[in-house]
Coordinates of C-alpha atoms (C1' of nucleotides) in Angstrom, one line a residue:
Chain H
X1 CA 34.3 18.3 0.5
X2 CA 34.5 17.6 4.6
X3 CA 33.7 21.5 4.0
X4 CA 30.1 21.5 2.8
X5 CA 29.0 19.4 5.4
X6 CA 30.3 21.3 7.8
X7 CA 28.1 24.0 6.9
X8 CA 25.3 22.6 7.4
X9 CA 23.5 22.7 10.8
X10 CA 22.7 19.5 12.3
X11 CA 19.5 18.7 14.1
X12 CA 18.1 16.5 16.7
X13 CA 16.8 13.1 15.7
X14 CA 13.8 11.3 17.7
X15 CA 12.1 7.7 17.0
X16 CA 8.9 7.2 17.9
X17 CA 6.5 4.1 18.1
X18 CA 3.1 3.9 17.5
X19 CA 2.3 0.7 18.9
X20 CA -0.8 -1.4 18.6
X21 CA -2.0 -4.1 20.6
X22 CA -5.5 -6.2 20.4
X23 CA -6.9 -7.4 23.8
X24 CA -8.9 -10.3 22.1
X25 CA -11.9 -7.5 21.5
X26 CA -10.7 -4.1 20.6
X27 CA -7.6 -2.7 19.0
X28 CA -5.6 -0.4 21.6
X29 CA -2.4 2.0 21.5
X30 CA 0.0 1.7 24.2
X31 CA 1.3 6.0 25.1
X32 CA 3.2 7.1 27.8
X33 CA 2.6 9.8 30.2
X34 CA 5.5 12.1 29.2
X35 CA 6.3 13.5 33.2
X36 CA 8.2 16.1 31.3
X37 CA 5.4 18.3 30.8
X38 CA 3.8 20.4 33.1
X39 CA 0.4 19.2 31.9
X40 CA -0.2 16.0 33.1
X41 CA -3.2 14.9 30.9
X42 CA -0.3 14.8 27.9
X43 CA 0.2 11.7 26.3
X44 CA 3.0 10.9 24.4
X45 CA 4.0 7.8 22.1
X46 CA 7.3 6.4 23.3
X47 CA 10.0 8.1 21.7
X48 CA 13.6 8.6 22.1
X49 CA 16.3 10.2 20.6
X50 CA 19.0 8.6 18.0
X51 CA 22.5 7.9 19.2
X52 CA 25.6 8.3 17.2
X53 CA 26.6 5.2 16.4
X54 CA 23.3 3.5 16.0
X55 CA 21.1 3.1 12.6
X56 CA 17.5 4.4 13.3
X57 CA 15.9 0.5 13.4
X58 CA 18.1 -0.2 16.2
X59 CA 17.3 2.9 17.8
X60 CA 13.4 2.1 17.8
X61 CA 14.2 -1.0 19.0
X62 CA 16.2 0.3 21.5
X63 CA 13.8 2.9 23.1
X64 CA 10.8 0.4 22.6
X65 CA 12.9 -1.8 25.1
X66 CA 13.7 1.1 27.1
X67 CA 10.2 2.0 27.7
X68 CA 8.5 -1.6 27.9
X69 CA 11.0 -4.3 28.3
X70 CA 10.0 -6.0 24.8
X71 CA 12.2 -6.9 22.8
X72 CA 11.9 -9.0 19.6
X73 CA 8.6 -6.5 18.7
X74 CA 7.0 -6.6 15.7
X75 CA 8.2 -2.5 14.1
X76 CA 8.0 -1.0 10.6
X77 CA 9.5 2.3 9.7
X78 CA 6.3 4.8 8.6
X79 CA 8.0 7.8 8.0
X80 CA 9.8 10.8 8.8
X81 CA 8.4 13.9 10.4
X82 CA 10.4 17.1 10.3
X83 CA 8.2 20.3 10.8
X84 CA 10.5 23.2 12.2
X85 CA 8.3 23.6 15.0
X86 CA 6.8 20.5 15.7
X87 CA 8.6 19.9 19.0
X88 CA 8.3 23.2 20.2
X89 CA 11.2 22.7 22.5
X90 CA 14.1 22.5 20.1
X91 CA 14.1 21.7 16.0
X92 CA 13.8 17.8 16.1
X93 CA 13.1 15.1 13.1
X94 CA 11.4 12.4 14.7
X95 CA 11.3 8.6 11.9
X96 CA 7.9 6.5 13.4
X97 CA 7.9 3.2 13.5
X98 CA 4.7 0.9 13.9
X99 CA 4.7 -2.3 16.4
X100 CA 2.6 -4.9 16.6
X101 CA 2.4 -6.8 19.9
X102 CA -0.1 -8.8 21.7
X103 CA -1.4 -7.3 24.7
X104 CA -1.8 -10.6 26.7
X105 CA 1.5 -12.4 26.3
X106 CA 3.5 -9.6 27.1
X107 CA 1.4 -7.4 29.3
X108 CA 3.3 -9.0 32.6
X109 CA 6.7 -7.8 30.9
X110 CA 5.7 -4.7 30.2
X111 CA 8.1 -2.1 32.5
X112 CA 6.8 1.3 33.7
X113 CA 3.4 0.4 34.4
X114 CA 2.6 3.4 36.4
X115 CA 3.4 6.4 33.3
X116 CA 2.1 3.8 30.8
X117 CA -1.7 3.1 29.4
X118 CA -3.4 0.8 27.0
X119 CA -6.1 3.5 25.0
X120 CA -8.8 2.6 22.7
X121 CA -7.9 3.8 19.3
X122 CA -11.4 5.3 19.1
X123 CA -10.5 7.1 22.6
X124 CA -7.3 8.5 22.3
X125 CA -6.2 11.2 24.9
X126 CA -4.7 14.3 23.6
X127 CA -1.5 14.0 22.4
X128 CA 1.6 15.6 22.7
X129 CA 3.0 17.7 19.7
X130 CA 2.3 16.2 15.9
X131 CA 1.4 12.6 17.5
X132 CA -1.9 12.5 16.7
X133 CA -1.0 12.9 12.9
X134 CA 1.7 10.3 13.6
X135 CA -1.1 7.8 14.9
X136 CA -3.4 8.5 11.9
X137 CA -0.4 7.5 9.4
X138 CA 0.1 4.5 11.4
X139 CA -3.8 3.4 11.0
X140 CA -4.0 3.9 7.9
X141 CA -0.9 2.0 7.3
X142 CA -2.0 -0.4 9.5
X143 CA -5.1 -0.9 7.5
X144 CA -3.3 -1.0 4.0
X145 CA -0.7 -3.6 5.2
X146 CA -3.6 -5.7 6.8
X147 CA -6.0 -5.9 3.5
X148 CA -2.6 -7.0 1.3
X149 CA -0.8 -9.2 4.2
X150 CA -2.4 -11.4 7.2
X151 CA -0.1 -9.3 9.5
X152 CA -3.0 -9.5 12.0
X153 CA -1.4 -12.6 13.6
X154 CA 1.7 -10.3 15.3
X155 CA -1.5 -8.8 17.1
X156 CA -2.6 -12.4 18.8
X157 CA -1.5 -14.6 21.1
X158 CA 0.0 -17.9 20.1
X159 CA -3.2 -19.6 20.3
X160 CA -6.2 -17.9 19.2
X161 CA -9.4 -18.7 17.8
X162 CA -11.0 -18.1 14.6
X163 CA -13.6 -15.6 16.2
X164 CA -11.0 -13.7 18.0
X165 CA -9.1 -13.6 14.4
X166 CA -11.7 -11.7 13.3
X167 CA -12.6 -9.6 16.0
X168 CA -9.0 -8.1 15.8
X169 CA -9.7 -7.5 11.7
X170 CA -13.1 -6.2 12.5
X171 CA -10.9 -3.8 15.1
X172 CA -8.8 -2.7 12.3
X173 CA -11.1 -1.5 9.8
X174 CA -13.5 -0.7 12.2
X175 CA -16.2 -3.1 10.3
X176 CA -18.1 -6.2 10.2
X177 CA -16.9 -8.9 8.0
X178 CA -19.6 -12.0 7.1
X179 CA -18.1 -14.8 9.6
X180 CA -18.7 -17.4 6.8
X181 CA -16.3 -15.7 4.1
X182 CA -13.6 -14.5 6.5
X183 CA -13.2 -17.8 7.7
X184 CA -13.2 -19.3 4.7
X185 CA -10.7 -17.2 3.6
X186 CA -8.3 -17.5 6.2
X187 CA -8.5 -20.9 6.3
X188 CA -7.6 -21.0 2.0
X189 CA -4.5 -19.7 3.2
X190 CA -3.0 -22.6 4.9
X191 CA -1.8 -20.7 7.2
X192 CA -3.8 -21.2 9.9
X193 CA -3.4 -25.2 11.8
X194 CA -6.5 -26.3 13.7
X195 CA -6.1 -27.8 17.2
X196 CA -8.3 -30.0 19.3
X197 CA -8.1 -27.5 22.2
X198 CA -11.3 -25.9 22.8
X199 CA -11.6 -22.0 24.5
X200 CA -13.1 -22.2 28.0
X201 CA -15.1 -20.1 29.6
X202 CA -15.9 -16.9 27.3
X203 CA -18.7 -19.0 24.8
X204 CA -20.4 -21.7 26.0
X205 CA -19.8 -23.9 23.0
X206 CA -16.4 -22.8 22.8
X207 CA -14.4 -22.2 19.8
X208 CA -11.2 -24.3 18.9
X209 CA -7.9 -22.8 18.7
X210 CA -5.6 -22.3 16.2
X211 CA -2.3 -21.6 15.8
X212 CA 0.1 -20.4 13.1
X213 CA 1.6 -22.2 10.3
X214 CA 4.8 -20.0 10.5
X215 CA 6.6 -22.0 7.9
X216 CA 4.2 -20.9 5.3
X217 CA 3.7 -17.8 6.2
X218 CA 7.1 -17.0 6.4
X219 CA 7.4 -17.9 3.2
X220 CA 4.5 -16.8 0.9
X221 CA 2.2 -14.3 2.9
X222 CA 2.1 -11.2 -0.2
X223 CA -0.8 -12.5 -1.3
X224 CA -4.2 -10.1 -1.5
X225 CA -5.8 -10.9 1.2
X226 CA -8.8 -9.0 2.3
X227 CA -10.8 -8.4 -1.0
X228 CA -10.4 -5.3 -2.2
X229 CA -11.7 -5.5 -5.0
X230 CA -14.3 -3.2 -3.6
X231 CA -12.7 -1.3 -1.2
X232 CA -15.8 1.0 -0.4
X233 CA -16.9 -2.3 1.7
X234 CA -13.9 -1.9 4.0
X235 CA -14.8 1.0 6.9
Chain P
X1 CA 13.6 20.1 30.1
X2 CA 16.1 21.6 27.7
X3 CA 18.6 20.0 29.2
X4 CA 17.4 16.9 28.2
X5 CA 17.8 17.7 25.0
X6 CA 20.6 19.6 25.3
X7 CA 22.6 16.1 26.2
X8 CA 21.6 14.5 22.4
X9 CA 23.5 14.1 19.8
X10 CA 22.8 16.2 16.6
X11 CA 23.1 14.7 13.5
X12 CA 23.1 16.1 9.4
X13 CA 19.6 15.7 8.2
X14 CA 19.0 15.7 4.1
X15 CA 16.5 15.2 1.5
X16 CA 17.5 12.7 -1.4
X17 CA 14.7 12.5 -4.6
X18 CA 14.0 9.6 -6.7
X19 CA 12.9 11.3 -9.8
X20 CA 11.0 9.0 -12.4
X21 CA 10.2 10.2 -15.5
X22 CA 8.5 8.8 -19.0
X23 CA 9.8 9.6 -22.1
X24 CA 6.6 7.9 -24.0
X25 CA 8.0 4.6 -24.1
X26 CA 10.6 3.6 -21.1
X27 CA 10.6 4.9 -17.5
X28 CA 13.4 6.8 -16.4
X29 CA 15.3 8.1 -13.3
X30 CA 16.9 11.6 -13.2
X31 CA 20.6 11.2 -11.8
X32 CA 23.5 14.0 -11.2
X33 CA 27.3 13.4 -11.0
X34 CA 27.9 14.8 -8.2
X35 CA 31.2 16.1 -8.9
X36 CA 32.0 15.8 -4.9
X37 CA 33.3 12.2 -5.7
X38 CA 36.7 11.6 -7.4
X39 CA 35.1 8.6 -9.0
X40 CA 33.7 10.7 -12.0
X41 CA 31.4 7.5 -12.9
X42 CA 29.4 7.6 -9.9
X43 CA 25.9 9.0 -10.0
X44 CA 23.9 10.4 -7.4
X45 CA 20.4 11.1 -6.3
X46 CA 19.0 14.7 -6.4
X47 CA 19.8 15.6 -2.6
X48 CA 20.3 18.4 -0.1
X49 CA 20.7 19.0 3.5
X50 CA 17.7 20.5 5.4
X51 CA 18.2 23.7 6.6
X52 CA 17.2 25.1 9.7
X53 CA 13.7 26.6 9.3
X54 CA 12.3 24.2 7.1
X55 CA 10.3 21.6 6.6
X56 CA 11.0 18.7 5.1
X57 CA 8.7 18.3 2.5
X58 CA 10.0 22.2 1.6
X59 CA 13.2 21.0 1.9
X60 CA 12.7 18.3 -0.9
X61 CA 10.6 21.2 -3.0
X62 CA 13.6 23.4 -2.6
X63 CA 16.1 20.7 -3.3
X64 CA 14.8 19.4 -6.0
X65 CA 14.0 22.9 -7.7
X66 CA 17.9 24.1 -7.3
X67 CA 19.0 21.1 -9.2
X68 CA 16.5 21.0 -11.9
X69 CA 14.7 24.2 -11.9
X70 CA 11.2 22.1 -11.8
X71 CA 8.6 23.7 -9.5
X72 CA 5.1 22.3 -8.4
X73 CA 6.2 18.7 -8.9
X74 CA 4.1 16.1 -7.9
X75 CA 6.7 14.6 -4.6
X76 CA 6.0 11.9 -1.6
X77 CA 7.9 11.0 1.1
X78 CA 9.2 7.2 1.1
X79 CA 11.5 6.7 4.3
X80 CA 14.1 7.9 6.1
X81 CA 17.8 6.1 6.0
X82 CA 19.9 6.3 8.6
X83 CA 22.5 3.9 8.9
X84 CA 25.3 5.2 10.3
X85 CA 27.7 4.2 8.4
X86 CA 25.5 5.1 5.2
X87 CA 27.7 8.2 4.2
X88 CA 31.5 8.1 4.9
X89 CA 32.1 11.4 5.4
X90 CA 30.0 11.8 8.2
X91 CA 26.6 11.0 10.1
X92 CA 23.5 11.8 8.1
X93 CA 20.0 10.6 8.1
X94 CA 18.4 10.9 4.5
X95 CA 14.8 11.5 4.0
X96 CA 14.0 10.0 0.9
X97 CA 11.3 11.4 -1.9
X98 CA 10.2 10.0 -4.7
X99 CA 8.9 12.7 -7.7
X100 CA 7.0 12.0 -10.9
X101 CA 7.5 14.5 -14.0
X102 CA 7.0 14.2 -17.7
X103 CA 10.0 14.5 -19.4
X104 CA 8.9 15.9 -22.1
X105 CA 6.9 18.8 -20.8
X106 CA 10.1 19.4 -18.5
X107 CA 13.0 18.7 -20.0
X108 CA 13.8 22.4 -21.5
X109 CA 12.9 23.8 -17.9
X110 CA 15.9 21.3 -16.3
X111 CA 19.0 23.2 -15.7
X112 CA 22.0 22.1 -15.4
X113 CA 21.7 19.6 -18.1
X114 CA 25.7 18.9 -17.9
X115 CA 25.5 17.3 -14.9
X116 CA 22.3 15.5 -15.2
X117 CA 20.8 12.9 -16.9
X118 CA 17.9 10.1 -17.5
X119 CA 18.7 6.5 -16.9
X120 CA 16.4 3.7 -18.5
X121 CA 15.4 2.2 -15.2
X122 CA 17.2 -1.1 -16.0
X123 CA 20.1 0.5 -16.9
X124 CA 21.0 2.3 -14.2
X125 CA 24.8 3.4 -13.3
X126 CA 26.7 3.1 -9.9
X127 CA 24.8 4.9 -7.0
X128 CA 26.5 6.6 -4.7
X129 CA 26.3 5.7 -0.8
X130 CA 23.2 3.4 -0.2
X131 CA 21.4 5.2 -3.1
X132 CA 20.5 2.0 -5.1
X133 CA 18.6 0.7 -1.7
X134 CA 16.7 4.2 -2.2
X135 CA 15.6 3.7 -5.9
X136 CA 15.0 0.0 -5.2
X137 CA 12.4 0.8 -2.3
X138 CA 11.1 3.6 -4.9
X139 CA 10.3 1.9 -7.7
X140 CA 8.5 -0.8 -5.3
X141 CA 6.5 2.0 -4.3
X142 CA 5.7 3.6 -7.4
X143 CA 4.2 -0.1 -8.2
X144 CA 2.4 -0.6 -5.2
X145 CA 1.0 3.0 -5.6
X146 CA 0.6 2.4 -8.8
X147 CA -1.6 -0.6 -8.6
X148 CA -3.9 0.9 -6.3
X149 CA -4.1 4.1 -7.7
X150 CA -4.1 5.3 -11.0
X151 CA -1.2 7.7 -10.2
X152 CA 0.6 7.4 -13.6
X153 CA -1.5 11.0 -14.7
X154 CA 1.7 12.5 -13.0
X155 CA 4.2 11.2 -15.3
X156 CA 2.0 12.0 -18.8
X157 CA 1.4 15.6 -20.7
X158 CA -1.7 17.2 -20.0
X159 CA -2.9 15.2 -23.3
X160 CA -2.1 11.9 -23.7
X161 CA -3.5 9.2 -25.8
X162 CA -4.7 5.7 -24.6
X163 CA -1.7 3.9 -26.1
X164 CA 0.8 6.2 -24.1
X165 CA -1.0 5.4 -21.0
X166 CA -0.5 1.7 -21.4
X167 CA 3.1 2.0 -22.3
X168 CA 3.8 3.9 -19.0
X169 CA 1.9 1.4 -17.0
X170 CA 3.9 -1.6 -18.9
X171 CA 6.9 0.0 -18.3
X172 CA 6.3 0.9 -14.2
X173 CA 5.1 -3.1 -13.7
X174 CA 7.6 -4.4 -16.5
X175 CA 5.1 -6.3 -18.0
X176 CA 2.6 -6.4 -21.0
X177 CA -1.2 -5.6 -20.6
X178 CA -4.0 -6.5 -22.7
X179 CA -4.8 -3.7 -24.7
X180 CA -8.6 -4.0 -24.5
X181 CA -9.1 -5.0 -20.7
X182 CA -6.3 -2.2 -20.3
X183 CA -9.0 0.6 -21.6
X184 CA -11.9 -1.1 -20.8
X185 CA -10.7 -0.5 -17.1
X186 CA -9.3 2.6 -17.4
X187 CA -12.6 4.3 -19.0
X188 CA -14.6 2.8 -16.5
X189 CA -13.0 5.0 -13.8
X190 CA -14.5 8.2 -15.6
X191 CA -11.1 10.1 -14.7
X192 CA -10.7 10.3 -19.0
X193 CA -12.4 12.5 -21.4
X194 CA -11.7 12.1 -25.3
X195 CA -11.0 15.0 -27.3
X196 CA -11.6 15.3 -31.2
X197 CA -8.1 15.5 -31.7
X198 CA -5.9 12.6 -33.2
X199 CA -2.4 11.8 -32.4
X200 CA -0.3 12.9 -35.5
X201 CA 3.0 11.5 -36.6
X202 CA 3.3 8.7 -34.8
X203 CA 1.4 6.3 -36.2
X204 CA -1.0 6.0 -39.6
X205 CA -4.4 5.8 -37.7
X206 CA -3.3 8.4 -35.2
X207 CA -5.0 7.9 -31.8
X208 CA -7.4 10.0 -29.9
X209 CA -6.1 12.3 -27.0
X210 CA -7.6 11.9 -23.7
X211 CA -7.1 14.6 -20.7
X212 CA -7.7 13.9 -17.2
X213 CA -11.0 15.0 -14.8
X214 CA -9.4 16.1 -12.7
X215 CA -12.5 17.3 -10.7
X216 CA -13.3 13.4 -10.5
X217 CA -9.7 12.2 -10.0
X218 CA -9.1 14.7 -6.9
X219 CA -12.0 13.0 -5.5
X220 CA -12.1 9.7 -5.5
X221 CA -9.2 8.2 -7.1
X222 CA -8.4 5.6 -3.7
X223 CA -10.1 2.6 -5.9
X224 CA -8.7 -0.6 -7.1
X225 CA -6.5 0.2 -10.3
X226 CA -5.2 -2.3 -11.5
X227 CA -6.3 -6.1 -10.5
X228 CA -4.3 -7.0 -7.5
X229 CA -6.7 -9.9 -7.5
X230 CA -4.3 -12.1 -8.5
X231 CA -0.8 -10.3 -7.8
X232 CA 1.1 -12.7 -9.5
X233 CA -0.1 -11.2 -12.8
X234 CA 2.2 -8.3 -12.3
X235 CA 6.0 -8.8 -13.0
Chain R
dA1 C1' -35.3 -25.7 27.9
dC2 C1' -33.1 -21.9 26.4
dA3 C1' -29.7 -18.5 25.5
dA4 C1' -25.3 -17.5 23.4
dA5 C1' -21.9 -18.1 20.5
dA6 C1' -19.7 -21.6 17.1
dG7 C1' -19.7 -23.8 12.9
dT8 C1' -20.8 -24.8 8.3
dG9 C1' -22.7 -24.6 2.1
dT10 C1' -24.9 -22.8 -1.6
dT11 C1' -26.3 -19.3 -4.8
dT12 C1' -25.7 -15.0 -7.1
dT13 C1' -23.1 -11.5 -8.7
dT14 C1' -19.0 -9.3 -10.1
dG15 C1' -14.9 -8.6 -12.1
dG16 C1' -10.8 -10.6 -14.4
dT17 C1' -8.9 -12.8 -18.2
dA18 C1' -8.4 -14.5 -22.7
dC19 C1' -9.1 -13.9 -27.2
dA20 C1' -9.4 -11.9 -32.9
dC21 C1' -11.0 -9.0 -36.2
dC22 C1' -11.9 -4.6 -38.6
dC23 C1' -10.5 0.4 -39.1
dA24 C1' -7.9 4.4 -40.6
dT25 C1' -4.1 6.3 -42.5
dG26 C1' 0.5 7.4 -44.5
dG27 C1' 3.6 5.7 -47.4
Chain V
dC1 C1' -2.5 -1.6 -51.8
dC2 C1' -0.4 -2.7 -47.9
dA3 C1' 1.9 -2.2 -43.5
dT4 C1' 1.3 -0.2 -39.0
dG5 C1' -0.7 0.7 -35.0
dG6 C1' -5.7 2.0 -33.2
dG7 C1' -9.9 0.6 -31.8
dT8 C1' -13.6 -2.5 -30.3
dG9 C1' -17.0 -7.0 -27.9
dT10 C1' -17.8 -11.5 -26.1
dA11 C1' -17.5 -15.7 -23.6
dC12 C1' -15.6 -18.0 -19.7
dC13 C1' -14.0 -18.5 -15.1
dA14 C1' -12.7 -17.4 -10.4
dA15 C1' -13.5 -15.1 -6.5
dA16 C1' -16.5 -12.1 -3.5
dA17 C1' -20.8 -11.3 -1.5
dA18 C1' -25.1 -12.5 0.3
dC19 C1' -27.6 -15.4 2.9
dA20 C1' -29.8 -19.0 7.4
dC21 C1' -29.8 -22.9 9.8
dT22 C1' -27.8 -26.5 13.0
dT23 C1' -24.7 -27.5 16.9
dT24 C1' -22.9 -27.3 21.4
dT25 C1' -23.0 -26.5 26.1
dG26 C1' -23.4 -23.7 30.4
dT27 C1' -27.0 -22.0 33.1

DNA sequence: ACAAAAGTGTTTTTGGTACACCCATGG
DNA sequence: CCATGGGTGTACCAAAAACACTTTTGT
């Protein structure tokens, strides 16, 4: 049996994160300038390559913290992409993960600053081999899991307010929503505790924070919860 | 460059395929005995390694063709597993698939019939390796694609009447729709066109055969299928 | 005083759900 | 003639969408 598997050839295996952040306005994607290439206008999404003993979760983890110093990030598996000559370099199956992480809180921590960049989704450099299908996927991911799940609050700091809640959903799906119904929405959930604290300085009424009832959400957030009951609404 | 990746580990790449099928009443997975095993009772996903010059969306075509002689089946990529310790023998990352035939229209084109066969989704056997993870995270799929769009066309015959329709969908939610809002909804997409022709043999009244538009359903079948208003109607 | 953003309710419309009877046919 | 499954319409209810004015406060 050992046999049949020796047979077969073996290939490399890359991870690779698409990872989103939300600067309290618009929705951004944190790439790396790859220094390996001679063209230095290449960006790359931060990738590495899976170790022996290591499952691939781990490994995205692991290179995530290896490029940025997070750890603890916010990462989904999206899917595998195996073209025989999509790295032109040597046959390599990379599996993309998605990360969620908010741009303020951990924009001190983040390592490499000099060969790393925040881009607007909308403005997005070239990209090095198949990542610019890799960061479609991840959108439109992004997008499905947002409209069935409030996952936008991985995107936020820990205190945020309820018009910066939906400037990061109105980054997302790249709309408008009515500021009447998405708050009254988000606030049916119960997931969302109000504080007295008041933001400074950016409105001159300013707009109370809130913060996250983990608890609940932890526990019941598959609920439907953008309407898409017409879907043509949403971009 | 090369050298960089010259340093990385290599590691066995394969395609594994959830295969569903409908037999007109229950839905269904195709297994194999793999015959590798000593353990004669345990089943196994459809499954190959990836070869060298291939893609792996080709690979799971190819795959899936050498164990069952089906071609042009309708396949999507799930995930990729990559424990290490997932498979004993040695260190292989699995790209999983999930297909969706019609058992009937198939079932004299599958070869190797000795080694195959359909399991009743609830009555599945012993998977090998980490293979009931796979079908698990398949069938979840299948629902949440399901839901969204109305996908099940995959699993029918070219003609299929109403009644068939809702048993499939019954049987991929494992649950009982109302048979009037069920068609109501379903002829309100325009993907169905009635023919003159009755069911025979099945039952007394015999019911119309519909056939898919397939012009309309290429288009724009990215709607709401089935109410995900209020998810907790489903299971 | 005024500009700029925050906050807040009501009405209309849509779509989901529940529900029951007649129809056609083979036996 | 009757048993079996096929086909059809309506009334109710919940949620989504549309919509505009008042409040606060920094300048």
């Amino acid at each position: 049996m050992l046999n049949l598997y020796k047979q077969q050839t073996a290939c490399l295996v890359a991870v690779d994160s698409i990872i989103f952040g939300f600067d309290g306005e618009n929705l951004k994607l944190l790439l790396v300038k790859r220094g390996l290439e001679d063209d230095t206008n290449t960006w790359s999404l931060m990738g590495g390559w899976l170790k022996p003993d290591e499952g691939l979760n781990d490994a995205a983890h692991r290179v995530l913290f290896e490029h940025t110093g997070l750890r603890d990030v916010y990462l989904e598996q999206i899917a595998a992409f195996g073209n025989p000559d999509r790295d032109p370099v040597m046959r390599t199956v990379s599996v993309i993960y998605k990360a969620l992480v908010n741009i303020e809180e951990y924009n001190e921590k983040i390592s490499n600053k000099l060969t790393t960049s925040w881009f607007l989704i909308n403005e997005l450099p070239t990209l090095l081999f198949d990542h610019s299908e890799m960061v479609a996927l991840a959108i439109e991911r992004l997008r499905s899991n947002a409209s069935l799940h409030p996952i936008g609050f991985e995107l936020l700091p820990e205190k945020f307010t309820l018009p910066q809640l939906q400037k990061l959903y109105e980054a997302i799906f790249n709309t408008e929503f009515d500021k009447r119904n998405f708050t009254r929405k988000l606030l049916a959930t119960g997931f969302l505790v109000k504080t007295t604290e008041k933001q400074k300085g950016f409105s001159k009424k300013g707009a109370y924070y809130y913060y996250l009832n983990k608890e609940k959400y932890n526990n019941d957030h598959a609920f439907n919860f953008l309407s898409l009951t017409n879907p043509d609404k949403i971009l």
